[in-house]
mmCIF file of C-alpha atoms in Angstrom:
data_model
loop_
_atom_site.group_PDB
_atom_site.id
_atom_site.type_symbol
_atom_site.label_atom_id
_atom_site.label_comp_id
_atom_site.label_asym_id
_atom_site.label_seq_id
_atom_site.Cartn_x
_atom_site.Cartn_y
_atom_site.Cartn_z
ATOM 1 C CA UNK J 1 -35.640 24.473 24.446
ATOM 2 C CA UNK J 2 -35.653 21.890 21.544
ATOM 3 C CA UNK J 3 -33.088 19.344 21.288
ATOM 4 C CA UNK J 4 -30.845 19.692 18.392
ATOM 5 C CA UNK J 5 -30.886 16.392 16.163
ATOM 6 C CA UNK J 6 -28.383 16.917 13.754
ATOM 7 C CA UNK J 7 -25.219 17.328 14.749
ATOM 8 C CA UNK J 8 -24.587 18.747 11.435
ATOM 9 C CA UNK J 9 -26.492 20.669 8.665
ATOM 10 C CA UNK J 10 -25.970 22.005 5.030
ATOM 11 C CA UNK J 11 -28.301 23.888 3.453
ATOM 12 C CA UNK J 12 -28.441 25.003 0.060
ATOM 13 C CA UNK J 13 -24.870 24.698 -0.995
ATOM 14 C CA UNK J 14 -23.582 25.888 -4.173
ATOM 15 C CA UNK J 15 -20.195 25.930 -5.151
ATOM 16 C CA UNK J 16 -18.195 26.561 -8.176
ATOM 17 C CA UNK J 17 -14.486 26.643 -9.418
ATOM 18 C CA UNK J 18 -14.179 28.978 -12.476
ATOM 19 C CA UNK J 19 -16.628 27.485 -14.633
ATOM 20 C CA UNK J 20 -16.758 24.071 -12.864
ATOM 21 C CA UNK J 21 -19.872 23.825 -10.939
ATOM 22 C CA UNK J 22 -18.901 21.267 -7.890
ATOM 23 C CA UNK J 23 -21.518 21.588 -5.522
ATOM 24 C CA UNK J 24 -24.790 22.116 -6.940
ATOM 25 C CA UNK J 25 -27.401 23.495 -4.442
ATOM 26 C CA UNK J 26 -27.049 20.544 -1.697
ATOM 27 C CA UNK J 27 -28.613 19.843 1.205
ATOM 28 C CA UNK J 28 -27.184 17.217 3.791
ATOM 29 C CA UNK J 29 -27.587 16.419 7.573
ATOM 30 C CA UNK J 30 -25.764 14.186 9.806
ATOM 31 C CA UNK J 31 -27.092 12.572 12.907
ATOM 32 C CA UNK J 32 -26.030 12.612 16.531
ATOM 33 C CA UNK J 33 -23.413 9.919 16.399
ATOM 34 C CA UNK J 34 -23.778 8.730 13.584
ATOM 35 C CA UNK J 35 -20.605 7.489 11.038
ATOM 36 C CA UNK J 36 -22.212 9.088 7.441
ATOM 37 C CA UNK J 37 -20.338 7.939 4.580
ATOM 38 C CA UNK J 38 -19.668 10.171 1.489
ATOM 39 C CA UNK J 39 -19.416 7.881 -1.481
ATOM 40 C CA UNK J 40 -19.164 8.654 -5.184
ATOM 41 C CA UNK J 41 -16.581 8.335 -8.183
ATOM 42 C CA UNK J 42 -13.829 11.305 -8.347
ATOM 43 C CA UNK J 43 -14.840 14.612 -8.842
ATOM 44 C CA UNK J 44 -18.545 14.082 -7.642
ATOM 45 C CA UNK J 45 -18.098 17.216 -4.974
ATOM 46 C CA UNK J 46 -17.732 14.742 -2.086
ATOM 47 C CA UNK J 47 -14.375 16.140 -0.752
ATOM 48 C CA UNK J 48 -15.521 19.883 -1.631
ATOM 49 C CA UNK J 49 -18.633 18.636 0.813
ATOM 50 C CA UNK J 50 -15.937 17.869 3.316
ATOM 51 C CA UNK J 51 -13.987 21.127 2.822
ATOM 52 C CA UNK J 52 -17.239 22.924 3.574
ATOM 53 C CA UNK J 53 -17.822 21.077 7.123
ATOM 54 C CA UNK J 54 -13.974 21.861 7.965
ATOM 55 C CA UNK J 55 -14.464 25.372 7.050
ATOM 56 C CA UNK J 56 -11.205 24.858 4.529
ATOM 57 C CA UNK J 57 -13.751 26.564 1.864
ATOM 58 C CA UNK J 58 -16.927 28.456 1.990
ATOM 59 C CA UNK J 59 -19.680 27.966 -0.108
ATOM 60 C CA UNK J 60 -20.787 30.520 -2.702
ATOM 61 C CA UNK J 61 -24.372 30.318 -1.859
ATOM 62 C CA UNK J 62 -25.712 28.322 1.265
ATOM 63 C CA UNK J 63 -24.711 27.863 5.045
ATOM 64 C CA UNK J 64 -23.371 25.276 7.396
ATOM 65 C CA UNK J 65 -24.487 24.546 10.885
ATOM 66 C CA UNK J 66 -22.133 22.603 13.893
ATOM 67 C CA UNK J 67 -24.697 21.581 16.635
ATOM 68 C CA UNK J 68 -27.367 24.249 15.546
ATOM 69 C CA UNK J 69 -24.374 26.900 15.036
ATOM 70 C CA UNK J 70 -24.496 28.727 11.914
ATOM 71 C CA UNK J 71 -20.405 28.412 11.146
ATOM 72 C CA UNK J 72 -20.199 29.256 7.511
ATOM 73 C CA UNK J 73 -18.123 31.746 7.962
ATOM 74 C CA UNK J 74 -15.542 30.469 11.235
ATOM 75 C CA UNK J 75 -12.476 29.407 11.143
ATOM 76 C CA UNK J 76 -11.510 25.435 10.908
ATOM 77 C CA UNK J 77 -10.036 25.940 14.143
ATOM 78 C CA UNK J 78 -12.831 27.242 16.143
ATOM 79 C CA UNK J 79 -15.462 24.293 15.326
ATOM 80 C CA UNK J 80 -14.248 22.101 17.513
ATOM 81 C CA UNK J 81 -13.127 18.698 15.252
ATOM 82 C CA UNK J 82 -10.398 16.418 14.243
ATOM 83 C CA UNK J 83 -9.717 15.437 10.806
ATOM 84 C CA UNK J 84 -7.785 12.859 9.362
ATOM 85 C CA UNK J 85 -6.060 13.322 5.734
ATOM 86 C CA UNK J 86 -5.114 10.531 3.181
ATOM 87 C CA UNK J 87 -1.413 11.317 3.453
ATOM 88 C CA UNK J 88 -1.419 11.502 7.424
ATOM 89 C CA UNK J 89 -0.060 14.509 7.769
ATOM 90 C CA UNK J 90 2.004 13.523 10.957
ATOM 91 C CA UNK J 91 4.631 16.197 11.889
ATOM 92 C CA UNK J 92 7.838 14.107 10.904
ATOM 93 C CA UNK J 93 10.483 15.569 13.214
ATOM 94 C CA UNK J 94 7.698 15.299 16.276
ATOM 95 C CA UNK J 95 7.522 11.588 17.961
ATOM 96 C CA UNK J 96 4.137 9.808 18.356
ATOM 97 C CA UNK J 97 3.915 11.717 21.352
ATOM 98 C CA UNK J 98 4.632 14.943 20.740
ATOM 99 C CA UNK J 99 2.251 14.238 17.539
ATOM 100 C CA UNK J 100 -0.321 14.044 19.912
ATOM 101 C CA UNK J 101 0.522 16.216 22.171
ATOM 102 C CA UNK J 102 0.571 19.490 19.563
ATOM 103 C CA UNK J 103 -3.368 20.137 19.802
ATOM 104 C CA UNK J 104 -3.651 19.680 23.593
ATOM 105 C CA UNK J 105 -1.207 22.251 23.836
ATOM 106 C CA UNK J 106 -3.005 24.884 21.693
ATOM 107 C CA UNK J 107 -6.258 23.725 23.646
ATOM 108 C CA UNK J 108 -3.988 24.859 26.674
ATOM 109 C CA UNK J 109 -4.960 21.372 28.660
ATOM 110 C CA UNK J 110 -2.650 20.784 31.639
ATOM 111 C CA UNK J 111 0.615 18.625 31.281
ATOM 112 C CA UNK J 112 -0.699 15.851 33.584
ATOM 113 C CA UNK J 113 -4.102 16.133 31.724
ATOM 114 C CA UNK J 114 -2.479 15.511 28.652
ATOM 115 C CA UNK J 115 -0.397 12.473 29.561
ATOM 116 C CA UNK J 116 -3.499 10.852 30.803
ATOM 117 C CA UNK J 117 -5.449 11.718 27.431
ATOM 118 C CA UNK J 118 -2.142 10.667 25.265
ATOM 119 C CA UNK J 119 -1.753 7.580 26.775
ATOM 120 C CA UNK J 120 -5.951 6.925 26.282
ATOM 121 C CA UNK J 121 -5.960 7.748 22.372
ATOM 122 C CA UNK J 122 -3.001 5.844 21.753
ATOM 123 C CA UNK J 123 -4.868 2.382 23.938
ATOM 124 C CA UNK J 124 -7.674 3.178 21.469
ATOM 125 C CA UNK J 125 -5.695 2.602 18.096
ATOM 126 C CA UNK J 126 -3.201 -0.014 19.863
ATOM 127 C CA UNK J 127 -0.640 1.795 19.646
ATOM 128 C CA UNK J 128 0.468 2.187 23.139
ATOM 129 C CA UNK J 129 4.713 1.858 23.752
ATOM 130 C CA UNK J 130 5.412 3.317 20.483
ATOM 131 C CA UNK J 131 5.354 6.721 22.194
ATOM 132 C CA UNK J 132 8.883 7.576 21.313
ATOM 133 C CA UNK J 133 8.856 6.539 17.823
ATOM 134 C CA UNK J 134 9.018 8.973 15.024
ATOM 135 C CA UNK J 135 6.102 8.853 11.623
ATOM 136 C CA UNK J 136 9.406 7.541 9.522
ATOM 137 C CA UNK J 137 9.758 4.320 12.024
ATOM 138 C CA UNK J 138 6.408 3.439 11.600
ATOM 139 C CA UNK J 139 4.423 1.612 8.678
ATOM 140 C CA UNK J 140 1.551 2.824 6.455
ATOM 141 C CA UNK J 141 -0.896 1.246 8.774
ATOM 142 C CA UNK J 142 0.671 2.844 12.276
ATOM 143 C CA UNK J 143 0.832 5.709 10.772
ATOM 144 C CA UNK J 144 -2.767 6.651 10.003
ATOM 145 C CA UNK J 145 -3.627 5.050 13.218
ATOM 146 C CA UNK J 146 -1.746 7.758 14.886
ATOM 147 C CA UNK J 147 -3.295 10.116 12.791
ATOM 148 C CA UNK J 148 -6.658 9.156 13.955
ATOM 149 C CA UNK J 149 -5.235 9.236 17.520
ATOM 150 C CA UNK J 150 -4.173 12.602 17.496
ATOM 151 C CA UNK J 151 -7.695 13.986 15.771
ATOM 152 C CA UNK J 152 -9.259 11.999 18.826
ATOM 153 C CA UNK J 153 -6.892 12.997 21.329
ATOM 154 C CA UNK J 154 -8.592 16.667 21.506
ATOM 155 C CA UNK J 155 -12.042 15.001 21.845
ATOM 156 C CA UNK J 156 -13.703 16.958 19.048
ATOM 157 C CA UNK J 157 -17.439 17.008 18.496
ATOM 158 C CA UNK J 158 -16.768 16.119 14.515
ATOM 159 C CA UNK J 159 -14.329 13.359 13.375
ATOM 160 C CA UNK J 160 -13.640 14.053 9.427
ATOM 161 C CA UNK J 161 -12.198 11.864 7.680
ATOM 162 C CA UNK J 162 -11.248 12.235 3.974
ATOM 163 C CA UNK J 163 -9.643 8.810 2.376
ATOM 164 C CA UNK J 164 -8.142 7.652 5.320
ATOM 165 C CA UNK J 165 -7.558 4.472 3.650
ATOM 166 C CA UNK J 166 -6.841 4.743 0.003
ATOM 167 C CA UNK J 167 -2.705 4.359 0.602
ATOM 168 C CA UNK J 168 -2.926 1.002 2.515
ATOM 169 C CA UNK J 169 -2.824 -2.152 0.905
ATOM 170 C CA UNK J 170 -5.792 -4.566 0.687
ATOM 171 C CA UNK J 171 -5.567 -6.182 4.141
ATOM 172 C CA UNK J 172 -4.575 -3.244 5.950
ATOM 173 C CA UNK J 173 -7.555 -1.173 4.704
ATOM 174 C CA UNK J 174 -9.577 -4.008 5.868
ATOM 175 C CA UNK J 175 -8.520 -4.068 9.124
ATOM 176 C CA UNK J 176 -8.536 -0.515 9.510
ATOM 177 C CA UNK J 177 -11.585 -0.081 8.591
ATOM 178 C CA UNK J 178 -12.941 -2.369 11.213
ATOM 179 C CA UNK J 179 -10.949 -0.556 13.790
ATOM 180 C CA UNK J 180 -12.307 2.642 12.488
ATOM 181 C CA UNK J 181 -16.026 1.886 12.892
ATOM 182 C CA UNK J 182 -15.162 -0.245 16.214
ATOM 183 C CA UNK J 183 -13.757 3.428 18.035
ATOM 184 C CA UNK J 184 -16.379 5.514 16.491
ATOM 185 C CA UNK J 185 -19.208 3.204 18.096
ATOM 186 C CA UNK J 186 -16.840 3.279 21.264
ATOM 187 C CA UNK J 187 -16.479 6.517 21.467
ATOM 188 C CA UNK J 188 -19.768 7.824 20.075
ATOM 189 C CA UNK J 189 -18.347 10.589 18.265
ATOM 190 C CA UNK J 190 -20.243 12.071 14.877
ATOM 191 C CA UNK J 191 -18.277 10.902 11.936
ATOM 192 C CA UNK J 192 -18.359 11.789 8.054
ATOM 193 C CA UNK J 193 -16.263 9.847 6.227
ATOM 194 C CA UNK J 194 -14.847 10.357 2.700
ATOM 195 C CA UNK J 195 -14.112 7.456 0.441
ATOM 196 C CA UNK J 196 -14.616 6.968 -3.671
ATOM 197 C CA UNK J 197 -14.527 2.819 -2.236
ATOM 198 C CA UNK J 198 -18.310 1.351 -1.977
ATOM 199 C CA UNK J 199 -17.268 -1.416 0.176
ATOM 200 C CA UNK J 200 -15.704 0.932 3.008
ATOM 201 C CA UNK J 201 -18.945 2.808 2.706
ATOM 202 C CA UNK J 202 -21.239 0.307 2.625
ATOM 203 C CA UNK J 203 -19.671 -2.043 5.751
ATOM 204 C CA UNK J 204 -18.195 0.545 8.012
ATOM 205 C CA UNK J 205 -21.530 3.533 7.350
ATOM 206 C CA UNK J 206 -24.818 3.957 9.268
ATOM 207 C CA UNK J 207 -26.122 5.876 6.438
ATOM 208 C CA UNK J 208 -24.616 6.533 2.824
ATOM 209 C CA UNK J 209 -24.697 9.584 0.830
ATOM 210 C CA UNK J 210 -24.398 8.718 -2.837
ATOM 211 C CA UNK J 211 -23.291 11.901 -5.055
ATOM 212 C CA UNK J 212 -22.320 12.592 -8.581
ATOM 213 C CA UNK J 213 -21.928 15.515 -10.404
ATOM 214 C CA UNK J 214 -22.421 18.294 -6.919
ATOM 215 C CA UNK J 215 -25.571 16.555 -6.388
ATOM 216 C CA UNK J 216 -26.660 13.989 -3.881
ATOM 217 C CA UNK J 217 -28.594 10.915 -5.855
ATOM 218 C CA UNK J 218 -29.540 9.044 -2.506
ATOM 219 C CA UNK J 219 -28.942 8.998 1.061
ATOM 220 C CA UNK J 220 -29.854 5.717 3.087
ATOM 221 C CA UNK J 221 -28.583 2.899 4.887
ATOM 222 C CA UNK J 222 -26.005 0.409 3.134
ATOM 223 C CA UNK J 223 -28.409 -1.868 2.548
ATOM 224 C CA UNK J 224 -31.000 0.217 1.422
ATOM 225 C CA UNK J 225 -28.458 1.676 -1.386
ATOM 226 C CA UNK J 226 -27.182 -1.314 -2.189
ATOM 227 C CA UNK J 227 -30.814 -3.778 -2.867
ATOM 228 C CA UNK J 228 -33.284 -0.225 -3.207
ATOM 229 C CA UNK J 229 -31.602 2.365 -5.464
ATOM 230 C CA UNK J 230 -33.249 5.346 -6.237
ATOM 231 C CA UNK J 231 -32.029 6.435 -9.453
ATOM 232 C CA UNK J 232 -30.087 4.657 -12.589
ATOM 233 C CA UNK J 233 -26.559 5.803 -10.963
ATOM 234 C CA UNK J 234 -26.701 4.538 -8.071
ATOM 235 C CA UNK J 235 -27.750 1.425 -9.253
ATOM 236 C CA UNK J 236 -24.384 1.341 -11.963
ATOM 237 C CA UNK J 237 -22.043 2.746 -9.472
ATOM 238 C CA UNK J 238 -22.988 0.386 -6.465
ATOM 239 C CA UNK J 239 -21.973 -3.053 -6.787
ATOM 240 C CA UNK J 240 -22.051 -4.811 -10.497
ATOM 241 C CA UNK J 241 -25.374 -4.509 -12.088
ATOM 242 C CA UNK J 242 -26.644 -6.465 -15.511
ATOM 243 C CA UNK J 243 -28.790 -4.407 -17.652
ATOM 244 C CA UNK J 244 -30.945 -5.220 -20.934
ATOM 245 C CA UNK J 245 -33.751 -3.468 -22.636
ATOM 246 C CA UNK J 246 -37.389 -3.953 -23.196
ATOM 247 C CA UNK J 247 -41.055 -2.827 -23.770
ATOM 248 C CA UNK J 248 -44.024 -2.558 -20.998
ATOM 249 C CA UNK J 249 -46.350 -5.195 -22.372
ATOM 250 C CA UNK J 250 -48.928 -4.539 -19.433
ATOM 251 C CA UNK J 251 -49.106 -3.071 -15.727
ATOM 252 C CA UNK J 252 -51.429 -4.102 -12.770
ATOM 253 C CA UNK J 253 -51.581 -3.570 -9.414
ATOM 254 C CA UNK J 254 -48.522 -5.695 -8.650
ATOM 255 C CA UNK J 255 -46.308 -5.494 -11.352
ATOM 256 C CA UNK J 256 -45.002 -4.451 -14.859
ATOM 257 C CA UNK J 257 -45.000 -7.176 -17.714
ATOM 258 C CA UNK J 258 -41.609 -6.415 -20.040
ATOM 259 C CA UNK J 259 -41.297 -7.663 -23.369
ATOM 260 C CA UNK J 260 -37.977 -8.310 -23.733
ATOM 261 C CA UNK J 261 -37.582 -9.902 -27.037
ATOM 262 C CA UNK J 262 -40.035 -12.599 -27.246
ATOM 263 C CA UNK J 263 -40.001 -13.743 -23.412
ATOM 264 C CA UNK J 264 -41.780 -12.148 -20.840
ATOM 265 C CA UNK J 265 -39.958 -10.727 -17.657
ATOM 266 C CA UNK J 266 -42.011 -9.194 -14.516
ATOM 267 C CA UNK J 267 -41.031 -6.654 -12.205
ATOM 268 C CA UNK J 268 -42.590 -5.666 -8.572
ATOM 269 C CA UNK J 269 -44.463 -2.429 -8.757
ATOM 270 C CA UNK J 270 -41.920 -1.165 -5.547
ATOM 271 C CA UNK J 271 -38.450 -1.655 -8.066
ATOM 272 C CA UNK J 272 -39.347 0.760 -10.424
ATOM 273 C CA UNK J 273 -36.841 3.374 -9.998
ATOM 274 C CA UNK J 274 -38.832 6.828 -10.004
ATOM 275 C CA UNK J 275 -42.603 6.477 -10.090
ATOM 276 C CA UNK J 276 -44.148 3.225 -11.363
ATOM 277 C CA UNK J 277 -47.384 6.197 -11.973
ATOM 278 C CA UNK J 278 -45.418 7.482 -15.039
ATOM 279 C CA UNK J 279 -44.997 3.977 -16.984
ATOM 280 C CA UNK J 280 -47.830 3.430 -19.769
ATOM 281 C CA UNK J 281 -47.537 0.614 -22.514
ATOM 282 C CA UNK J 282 -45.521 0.748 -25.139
ATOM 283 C CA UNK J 283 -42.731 2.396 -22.781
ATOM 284 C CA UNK J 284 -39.081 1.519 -23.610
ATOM 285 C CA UNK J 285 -37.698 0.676 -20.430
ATOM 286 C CA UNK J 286 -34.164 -0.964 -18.967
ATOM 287 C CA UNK J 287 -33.954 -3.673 -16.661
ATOM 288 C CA UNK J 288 -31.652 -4.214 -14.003
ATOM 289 C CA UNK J 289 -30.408 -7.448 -11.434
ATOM 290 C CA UNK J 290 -27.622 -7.871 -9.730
ATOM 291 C CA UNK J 291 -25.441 -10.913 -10.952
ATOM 292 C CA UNK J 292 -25.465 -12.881 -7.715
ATOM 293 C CA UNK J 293 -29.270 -12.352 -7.920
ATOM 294 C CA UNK J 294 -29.340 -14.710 -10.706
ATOM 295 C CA UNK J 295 -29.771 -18.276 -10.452
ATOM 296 C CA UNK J 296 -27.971 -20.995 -13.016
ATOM 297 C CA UNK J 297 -29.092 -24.834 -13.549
ATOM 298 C CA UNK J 298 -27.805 -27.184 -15.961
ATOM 299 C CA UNK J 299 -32.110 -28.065 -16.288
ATOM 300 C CA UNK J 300 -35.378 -25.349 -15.923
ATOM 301 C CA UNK J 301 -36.405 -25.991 -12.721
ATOM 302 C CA UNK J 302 -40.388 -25.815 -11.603
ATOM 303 C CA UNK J 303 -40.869 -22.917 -8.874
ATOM 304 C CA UNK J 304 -44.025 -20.369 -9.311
ATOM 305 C CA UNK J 305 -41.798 -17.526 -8.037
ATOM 306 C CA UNK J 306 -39.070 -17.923 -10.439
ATOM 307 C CA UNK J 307 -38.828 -17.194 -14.338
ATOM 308 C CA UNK J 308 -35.970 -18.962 -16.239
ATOM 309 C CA UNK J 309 -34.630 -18.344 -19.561
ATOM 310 C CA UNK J 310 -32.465 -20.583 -21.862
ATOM 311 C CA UNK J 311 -28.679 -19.323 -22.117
ATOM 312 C CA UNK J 312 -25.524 -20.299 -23.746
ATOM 313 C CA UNK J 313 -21.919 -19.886 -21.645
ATOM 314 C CA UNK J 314 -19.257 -17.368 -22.905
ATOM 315 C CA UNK J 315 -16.572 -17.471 -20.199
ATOM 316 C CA UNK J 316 -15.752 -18.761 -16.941
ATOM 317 C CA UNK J 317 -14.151 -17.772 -13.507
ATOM 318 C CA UNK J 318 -12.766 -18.760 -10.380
ATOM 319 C CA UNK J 319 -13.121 -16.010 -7.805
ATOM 320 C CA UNK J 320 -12.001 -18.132 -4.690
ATOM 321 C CA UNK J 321 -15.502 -18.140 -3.030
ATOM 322 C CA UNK J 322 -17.865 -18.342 -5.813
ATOM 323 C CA UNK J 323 -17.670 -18.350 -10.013
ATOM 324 C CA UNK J 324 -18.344 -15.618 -12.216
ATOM 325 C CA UNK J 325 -20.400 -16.787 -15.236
ATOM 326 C CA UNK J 326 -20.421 -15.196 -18.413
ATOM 327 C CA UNK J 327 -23.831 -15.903 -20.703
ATOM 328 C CA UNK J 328 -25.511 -14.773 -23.512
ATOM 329 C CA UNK J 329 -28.671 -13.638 -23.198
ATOM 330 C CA UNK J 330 -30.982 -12.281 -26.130
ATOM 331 C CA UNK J 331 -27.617 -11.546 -27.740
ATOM 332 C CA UNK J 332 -26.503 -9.420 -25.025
ATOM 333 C CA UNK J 333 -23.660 -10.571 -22.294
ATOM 334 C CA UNK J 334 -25.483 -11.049 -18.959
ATOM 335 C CA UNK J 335 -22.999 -11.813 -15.804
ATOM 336 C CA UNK J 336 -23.855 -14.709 -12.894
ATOM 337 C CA UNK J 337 -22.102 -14.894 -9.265
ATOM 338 C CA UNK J 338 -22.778 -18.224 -8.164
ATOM 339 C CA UNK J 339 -21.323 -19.990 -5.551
ATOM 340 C CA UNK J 340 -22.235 -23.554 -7.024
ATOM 341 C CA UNK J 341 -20.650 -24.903 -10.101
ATOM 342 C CA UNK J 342 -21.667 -27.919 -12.034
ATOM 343 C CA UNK J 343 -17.591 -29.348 -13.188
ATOM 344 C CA UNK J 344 -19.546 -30.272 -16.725
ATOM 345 C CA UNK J 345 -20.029 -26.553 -18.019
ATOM 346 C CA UNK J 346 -17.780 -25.383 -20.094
ATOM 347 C CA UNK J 347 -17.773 -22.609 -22.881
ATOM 348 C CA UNK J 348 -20.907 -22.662 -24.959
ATOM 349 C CA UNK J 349 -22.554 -24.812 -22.461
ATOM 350 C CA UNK J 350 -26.376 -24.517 -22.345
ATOM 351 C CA UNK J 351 -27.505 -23.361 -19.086
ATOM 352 C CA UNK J 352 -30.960 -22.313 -17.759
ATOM 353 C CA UNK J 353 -30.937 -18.885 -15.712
ATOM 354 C CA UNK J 354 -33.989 -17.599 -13.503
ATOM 355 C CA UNK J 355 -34.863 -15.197 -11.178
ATOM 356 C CA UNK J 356 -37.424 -13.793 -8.393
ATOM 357 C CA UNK J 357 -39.481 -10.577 -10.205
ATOM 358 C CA UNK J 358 -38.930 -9.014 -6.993
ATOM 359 C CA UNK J 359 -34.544 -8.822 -7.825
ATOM 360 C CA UNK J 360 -35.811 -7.010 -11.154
ATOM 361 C CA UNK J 361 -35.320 -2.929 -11.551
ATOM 362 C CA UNK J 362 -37.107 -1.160 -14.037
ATOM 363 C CA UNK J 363 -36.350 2.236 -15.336
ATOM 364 C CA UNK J 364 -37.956 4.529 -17.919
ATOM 365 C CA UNK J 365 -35.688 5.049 -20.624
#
């Protein structure tokens, strides 16, 4: 018999609201294991996606398989997972307890069974002695800790979570997310998580699924998504991204020559999002780098791997742990994270910028 690799599969999945089409034909599977990340701005069909696995909705067209079980078509509560919501969704007039407790009873576990299982979910989060505390004694952050506790507690085959984190502040989101991806590698349990923020996905995720529009524009690790994008959105929607226009001047068999106004800029053959095959001169094409990607000087330094261009300053400022520099380049605003600053700059400061061909993207306009 052939071990079953996925844990979970879609295939095909189409789905539509009225005249809305949300999910356009999609196919998706998760590892064994894994913690898969569904990332995208709102509306993209991510939670839909989610809805699907859950079996809260069922596709118009296409199926779903749970460990190589077609399940399009059974109940949420017969596939065996847990699922955390945004809002918590803790039982207010239960304790933390008898939160927990709720699904072990409708799994029919013994009593002593369950204390023992209780007591290890609630070690897990760090929540232990707060037993006998009801959701409205706790804060944001205990909250959705219990609320991962009791989707754990049942020891599901599929953890779902869908924007665990959006109501937390800054600091607690951080630390929850830590703790998040620290229990799923302890407890090895297949994880797809839901979240519209690309730093959650790209520091908590093994792998990243990128959608927009019902469709999936990439799926790869975080740090293939965030320094290999495959397509113009992903490239926008992860991190910041500078763009400017130009004109292939020449191709060989290691890179494109852009015209961009009346300097020369030269991209590796391997950044050219789509096929570097379907460039020709004379093609209008956009450029891409990310800001901290660029370097700044007060003087054009030698180096044979870097180009530098002559820029003027437009603004200035002080993140903390680097600066953000505003230039102008060709007459269009091009943005620097650096974290060196020479104290002489100032606003309409010239500046000399440069940067390795190989932090260039090039797509066909």
């Amino acid at each position: 018999m052939q071990a079953i690799q996925n844990d979970v599969e879609i295939k095909g999945a189409f789905k539509q609201f009225g005249s809305n089409v949300v999910l356009n034909g999609i196919n998706l599977d998760v590892k064994q294991g894994e913690l898969l990340t569904l990332l995208g701005p709102s509306g993209c069909g991510k939670t839909t996606t989610l809805n699907l696995i859950a079996g809260f909705l069922e596709a118009d067209e296409g199926d779903v398989f749970i460990k190589g079980k077609k399940v399009t078509k059974t109940p949420p509560y017969k596939r065996d997972l847990g699922m955390v919501f945004q809002t918590y969704s803790l039982f207010p007039h239960m304790t933390v307890y008898e939160n927990l407790d709720f699904g072990l009873k409708l799994r029919k576990v013994e009593k002593s069974e369950r204390g023992r299982k209780i007591a290890q979910a609630l070690e897990l989060v760090k929540m232990s002695g707060l037993e006998n505390r009801y959701p409205r004694e706790l804060s944001g952050g205990q909250r959705q800790r219990v609320a991962i506790a009791r989707a754990l507690v049942v020891e599901p085959e599929l953890l779902l979570l869908d924007e665990p984190l959006s109501n937390l502040d800054a600091k607690l989101r951080h630390e929850l997310r830590a703790e998040i991806k620290r229990l799923q590698k302890e407890i090895g349990v297949t994880t797809i998580f839901v979240t519209h923020d690309q730093e959650e996905a790209l520091s908590m995720s093994d792998r990243v699924v990128v959608m927009n529009a019902g469709k999936i524009e990439q799926i790869s690790s975080p740090t293939s998504i965030y320094n290999h994008p495959e397509t113009e959105f992903v490239f926008n929607f992860i991190g910041k991204s500078n763009s400017f226009e130009g004109t292939i001047a020449s191709i060989d068999s290691r890179k494109i020559s852009v015209l961009v106004d009346d300097e020369i800029a030269h991209v590796d053959l391997e950044n050219v999002m789509g096929s570097y095959r379907a460039c020709r001169m004379g093609d209008q094409v956009k450029l891409y780098i990310r800001p901290e990607k660029i370097q700044i000087s007060s003087s054009e330094r030698t180096s044979s791997s870097l180009e530098f261009h002559k820029v003027k300053i437009t603004q200035m400022n002080y993140l903390g742990t680097s600066w953000e520099v505003d230039v102008s380049f060709k007459g269009k605003p091009l943005q620097i994270l650096t974290p060196s600053f020479d104290t002489t700059w100032r606003q309409g400061s010239e500046v000399y910028i440069g940067w390795n061909p190989c932090d260039l993207m090039l797509i066909k306009k």
